[in-house]
Amino acid sequence: MISDFGLCKKLSNGRLSFSRKSGITGTEGWIAPEMISGSRRVTRAVDIFSLGCVFYYVLSNGRHPFGDPLERQANIRHGRYSISDVVSHGHLARPLIDQMLQVDPSERPSIAAVTKHPIFWSPRKQLDFFQDVSDRIEKEPHDSAIVRTLERSGFEVLKGDWREQITEELQKDLRRFRTYKGSSVRDLLRALRNKKHHYRELPEALRAELGTIPDEFVGYFGNFRKPSGQNWAPYPTSLWAILSAASLCCCSIRTWPCNDSRTNRSSAPTTHTTHRWTCGVTLPDPSCWLPGRPGSGNARMCDQRTPKWWNLLYQV
């Protein structure tokens, strides 16, 4: 049960902030730092902070990111927190929670961006995304920026030879048509894409192991566990690592201007490109981390402090 709604304020349309004349509201240990210190304008971002604490509490089986109750308020004031105990969806949850708990409220995502984070993607959207990335990098040279970035994430994603973690039935089927490198993220995505495209042509025994599309199929490649419940080695594929690498794609579908303070000292804006995948994700060229909304048409100065995934990946 989530409580404290009796202490909430409802903002009218167009209002982004409210005053603290009635004092600090909320439960001690769950209040955003700007509410405690009074040094900043209070905005909707206070709710994002509290929600980040709740997310961590749920995903860590009851732990608080800011520690024990006696130290909690002081830790919140100074931005001292730990999110290392996430036991569910760790690769995806940690970057999201980390941004939600930022001391600077302007560094927190909006609720619209939070709801579009990959941790909330359906199995169908995850599968579409993996296919889109695989299709995009299929013809890329091995030394291209996106492939190198994707493969650099391989140690974290693969932690060894992924071929040794799949069932024997799938190993045999993969060897029938081509050679796959067990250390390559690109080859893992290629295997996923090919098996999905040719799913109905697969032997019945292999289809039973991979499970139904999309839920069990994504679960198999996400954790390399047999859908029947027989446990194989936990082997989570990091959607977040692949997502980050894929943001290097520069297929031009839309462009927006941006004044890059690092490379462009003139008043003329530089143009950056985006690529919209069929799964609905917009991936821009990350040579400039744009603090505003992609495609808005307004030239802005680049924010070099924090790569804001909620602006880069989602139109919110």
Short mmCIF file of C-alpha atoms in Angstrom, two decimals, residues 12-220:
data_model
loop_
_atom_site.label_atom_id
_atom_site.label_comp_id
_atom_site.label_asym_id
_atom_site.label_seq_id
_atom_site.Cartn_x
_atom_site.Cartn_y
_atom_site.Cartn_z
CA SER A 12 -3.44 22.91 -12.11
CA ASN A 13 -2.68 22.66 -15.82
CA GLY A 14 0.37 24.68 -16.77
CA ARG A 15 1.80 24.88 -13.24
CA LEU A 16 5.14 23.18 -12.70
CA SER A 17 5.90 24.13 -9.10
CA PHE A 18 4.29 24.97 -5.77
CA SER A 19 5.17 26.80 -2.55
CA ARG A 20 6.14 25.34 0.82
CA LYS A 21 4.12 27.82 2.90
CA SER A 22 2.29 24.96 4.59
CA GLY A 23 5.59 23.32 5.53
CA ILE A 24 7.26 20.07 4.52
CA THR A 25 4.86 17.27 3.65
CA GLY A 26 5.55 13.60 3.28
CA THR A 27 7.12 10.80 5.29
CA GLU A 28 10.57 11.35 6.75
CA GLY A 29 13.14 9.36 4.83
CA TRP A 30 11.18 9.45 1.59
CA ILE A 31 11.15 13.20 0.91
CA ALA A 32 13.19 14.79 -1.88
CA PRO A 33 16.23 16.82 -0.76
CA GLU A 34 14.86 20.12 -2.10
CA MET A 35 11.82 19.70 0.15
CA ILE A 36 14.10 19.31 3.18
CA SER A 37 16.59 22.08 2.45
CA GLY A 38 14.23 24.65 1.00
CA SER A 39 17.04 25.79 -1.30
CA ARG A 40 15.26 25.00 -4.56
CA ARG A 41 11.90 25.54 -6.18
CA VAL A 42 9.66 22.56 -5.49
CA THR A 43 8.40 20.87 -8.65
CA ARG A 44 6.88 17.59 -9.74
CA ALA A 45 10.40 16.16 -9.54
CA VAL A 46 9.88 15.60 -5.79
CA ASP A 47 7.47 12.80 -6.68
CA ILE A 48 10.03 11.20 -9.00
CA PHE A 49 12.53 11.10 -6.13
CA SER A 50 10.05 9.44 -3.77
CA LEU A 51 9.00 7.00 -6.49
CA GLY A 52 12.65 6.07 -7.04
CA CYS A 53 12.90 5.18 -3.36
CA VAL A 54 9.77 3.04 -3.66
CA PHE A 55 11.09 1.32 -6.79
CA TYR A 56 14.30 0.39 -5.02
CA TYR A 57 12.43 -0.76 -1.90
CA VAL A 58 10.35 -3.15 -4.00
CA LEU A 59 13.17 -4.44 -6.23
CA SER A 60 15.57 -4.98 -3.31
CA ASN A 61 13.08 -6.82 -1.10
CA GLY A 62 12.65 -4.08 1.46
CA ARG A 63 15.92 -2.11 1.49
CA HIS A 64 16.12 1.67 1.38
CA PRO A 65 18.61 3.40 -0.97
CA PHE A 66 19.53 5.96 1.70
CA GLY A 67 20.28 3.49 4.46
CA ASP A 68 19.04 3.06 8.01
CA PRO A 69 16.24 5.30 9.36
CA LEU A 70 18.53 7.24 11.72
CA GLU A 71 20.88 8.25 8.88
CA ARG A 72 18.34 8.54 6.11
CA GLN A 73 17.52 12.24 6.21
CA ALA A 74 21.19 13.27 6.34
CA ASN A 75 22.03 10.92 3.48
CA ILE A 76 19.20 12.35 1.39
CA ARG A 77 20.45 15.90 1.97
CA HIS A 78 23.94 14.99 0.76
CA GLY A 79 22.97 12.57 -2.00
CA ARG A 80 24.55 9.53 -0.35
CA TYR A 81 22.79 6.38 -1.50
CA SER A 82 23.44 2.82 -2.61
CA ILE A 83 21.41 0.85 -5.13
CA SER A 84 23.64 -2.22 -5.24
CA ASP A 85 21.08 -4.59 -3.69
CA VAL A 86 18.60 -4.66 -6.58
CA VAL A 87 17.66 -8.32 -6.93
CA SER A 88 15.23 -8.02 -9.83
CA HIS A 89 15.88 -6.49 -13.29
CA GLY A 90 19.20 -5.11 -12.04
CA HIS A 91 20.74 -4.13 -15.38
CA LEU A 92 17.69 -2.08 -16.30
CA ALA A 93 16.54 -0.93 -12.88
CA ARG A 94 19.79 0.59 -11.59
CA PRO A 95 20.23 3.27 -14.29
CA LEU A 96 16.58 4.25 -13.93
CA ILE A 97 16.63 4.44 -10.12
CA ASP A 98 19.97 6.25 -10.16
CA GLN A 99 18.52 9.05 -12.28
CA MET A 100 15.34 9.24 -10.22
CA LEU A 101 17.38 9.77 -7.02
CA GLN A 102 19.53 12.64 -8.28
CA VAL A 103 19.93 15.51 -5.80
CA ASP A 104 19.45 18.04 -8.60
CA PRO A 105 15.75 17.78 -9.53
CA SER A 106 16.48 18.91 -13.09
CA GLU A 107 18.52 15.73 -13.55
CA ARG A 108 15.53 13.49 -12.80
CA PRO A 109 13.33 12.16 -15.60
CA SER A 110 9.69 13.06 -15.99
CA ILE A 111 7.04 10.50 -15.10
CA ALA A 112 6.26 10.14 -18.81
CA ALA A 113 9.87 9.14 -19.45
CA VAL A 114 9.89 6.74 -16.49
CA THR A 115 6.88 4.87 -17.84
CA LYS A 116 8.62 4.48 -21.21
CA HIS A 117 11.83 3.07 -19.73
CA PRO A 118 12.82 -0.39 -21.08
CA ILE A 119 12.12 -2.01 -17.70
CA PHE A 120 8.43 -1.55 -18.49
CA TRP A 121 8.62 -2.82 -22.06
CA SER A 122 6.46 -5.77 -22.98
CA PRO A 123 8.15 -8.95 -24.28
CA ARG A 124 6.87 -8.04 -27.74
CA LYS A 125 8.53 -4.63 -27.67
CA GLN A 126 11.76 -6.15 -26.34
CA LEU A 127 11.80 -8.68 -29.15
CA ASP A 128 11.09 -6.02 -31.77
CA PHE A 129 13.91 -3.91 -30.37
CA PHE A 130 16.44 -6.75 -30.45
CA GLN A 131 15.45 -7.54 -34.03
CA ASP A 132 15.74 -3.89 -35.06
CA VAL A 133 19.22 -3.59 -33.58
CA SER A 134 20.32 -6.83 -35.23
CA ASP A 135 18.97 -5.70 -38.61
CA ARG A 136 20.67 -2.31 -38.24
CA ILE A 137 24.13 -3.70 -37.49
CA GLU A 138 24.03 -6.71 -39.82
CA LYS A 139 25.90 -4.97 -42.64
CA GLU A 140 28.04 -2.74 -40.45
CA PRO A 141 31.82 -3.28 -40.72
CA HIS A 142 33.34 -4.88 -37.63
CA ASP A 143 35.27 -1.70 -36.82
CA SER A 144 32.29 0.67 -37.02
CA ALA A 145 31.46 2.77 -33.96
CA ILE A 146 28.22 1.00 -33.11
CA VAL A 147 29.66 -2.52 -33.47
CA ARG A 148 32.73 -1.67 -31.39
CA THR A 149 30.54 -0.14 -28.68
CA LEU A 150 28.19 -3.10 -28.74
CA GLU A 151 31.02 -5.60 -28.48
CA ARG A 152 32.70 -3.63 -25.69
CA SER A 153 29.59 -4.30 -23.66
CA GLY A 154 30.07 -7.99 -24.40
CA PHE A 155 32.09 -8.77 -21.29
CA GLU A 156 29.35 -7.39 -19.06
CA VAL A 157 26.54 -8.89 -21.14
CA LEU A 158 27.97 -12.29 -22.04
CA LYS A 159 30.45 -13.09 -19.25
CA GLY A 160 31.90 -15.85 -21.38
CA ASP A 161 30.87 -17.91 -24.41
CA TRP A 162 27.10 -17.59 -24.84
CA ARG A 163 27.05 -20.75 -26.96
CA GLU A 164 27.94 -22.78 -23.87
CA GLN A 165 24.87 -21.46 -22.06
CA ILE A 166 22.21 -22.48 -24.57
CA THR A 167 20.57 -25.88 -24.87
CA GLU A 168 22.19 -28.60 -26.97
CA GLU A 169 19.24 -28.61 -29.36
CA LEU A 170 19.80 -24.93 -30.20
CA GLN A 171 23.57 -25.42 -30.44
CA LYS A 172 23.08 -28.12 -33.06
CA ASP A 173 20.59 -26.05 -35.02
CA LEU A 174 22.86 -23.00 -35.10
CA ARG A 175 25.80 -25.06 -36.39
CA ARG A 176 23.74 -26.27 -39.34
CA PHE A 177 23.73 -22.94 -41.16
CA ARG A 178 26.65 -20.74 -40.13
CA THR A 179 29.37 -20.10 -37.57
CA TYR A 180 28.54 -17.94 -34.56
CA LYS A 181 31.16 -16.37 -32.31
CA GLY A 182 30.41 -17.09 -28.68
CA SER A 183 32.05 -13.86 -27.54
CA SER A 184 30.06 -11.63 -29.89
CA VAL A 185 26.95 -9.70 -28.87
CA ARG A 186 26.18 -9.12 -32.55
CA ASP A 187 26.19 -12.87 -33.19
CA LEU A 188 23.93 -13.47 -30.20
CA LEU A 189 21.44 -10.94 -31.58
CA ARG A 190 21.79 -12.52 -35.02
CA ALA A 191 20.96 -15.95 -33.58
CA LEU A 192 17.90 -14.54 -31.81
CA ARG A 193 16.72 -12.78 -34.96
CA ASN A 194 17.25 -15.80 -37.21
CA LYS A 195 15.47 -18.22 -34.89
CA LYS A 196 12.55 -15.82 -34.60
CA HIS A 197 12.28 -15.35 -38.38
CA HIS A 198 12.42 -19.11 -39.00
CA TYR A 199 10.56 -20.18 -35.88
CA ARG A 200 7.93 -22.26 -37.69
CA GLU A 201 10.63 -24.09 -39.64
CA LEU A 202 12.46 -25.21 -36.49
CA PRO A 203 12.27 -28.80 -35.23
CA GLU A 204 9.41 -29.33 -32.81
CA ALA A 205 11.78 -30.17 -29.95
CA LEU A 206 13.65 -26.88 -30.40
CA ARG A 207 10.43 -24.88 -30.57
CA ALA A 208 9.40 -26.47 -27.29
CA GLU A 209 12.69 -25.36 -25.71
CA LEU A 210 12.48 -21.81 -27.04
CA GLY A 211 8.85 -21.51 -26.00
CA THR A 212 6.08 -19.39 -27.42
CA ILE A 213 6.69 -16.01 -29.07
CA PRO A 214 7.15 -13.47 -27.65
CA ASP A 215 7.05 -14.15 -23.89
CA GLU A 216 8.88 -17.45 -23.48
CA PHE A 217 11.13 -16.81 -26.49
CA VAL A 218 12.38 -13.51 -25.03
CA GLY A 219 12.73 -15.19 -21.64
CA TYR A 220 14.92 -17.92 -23.16
#
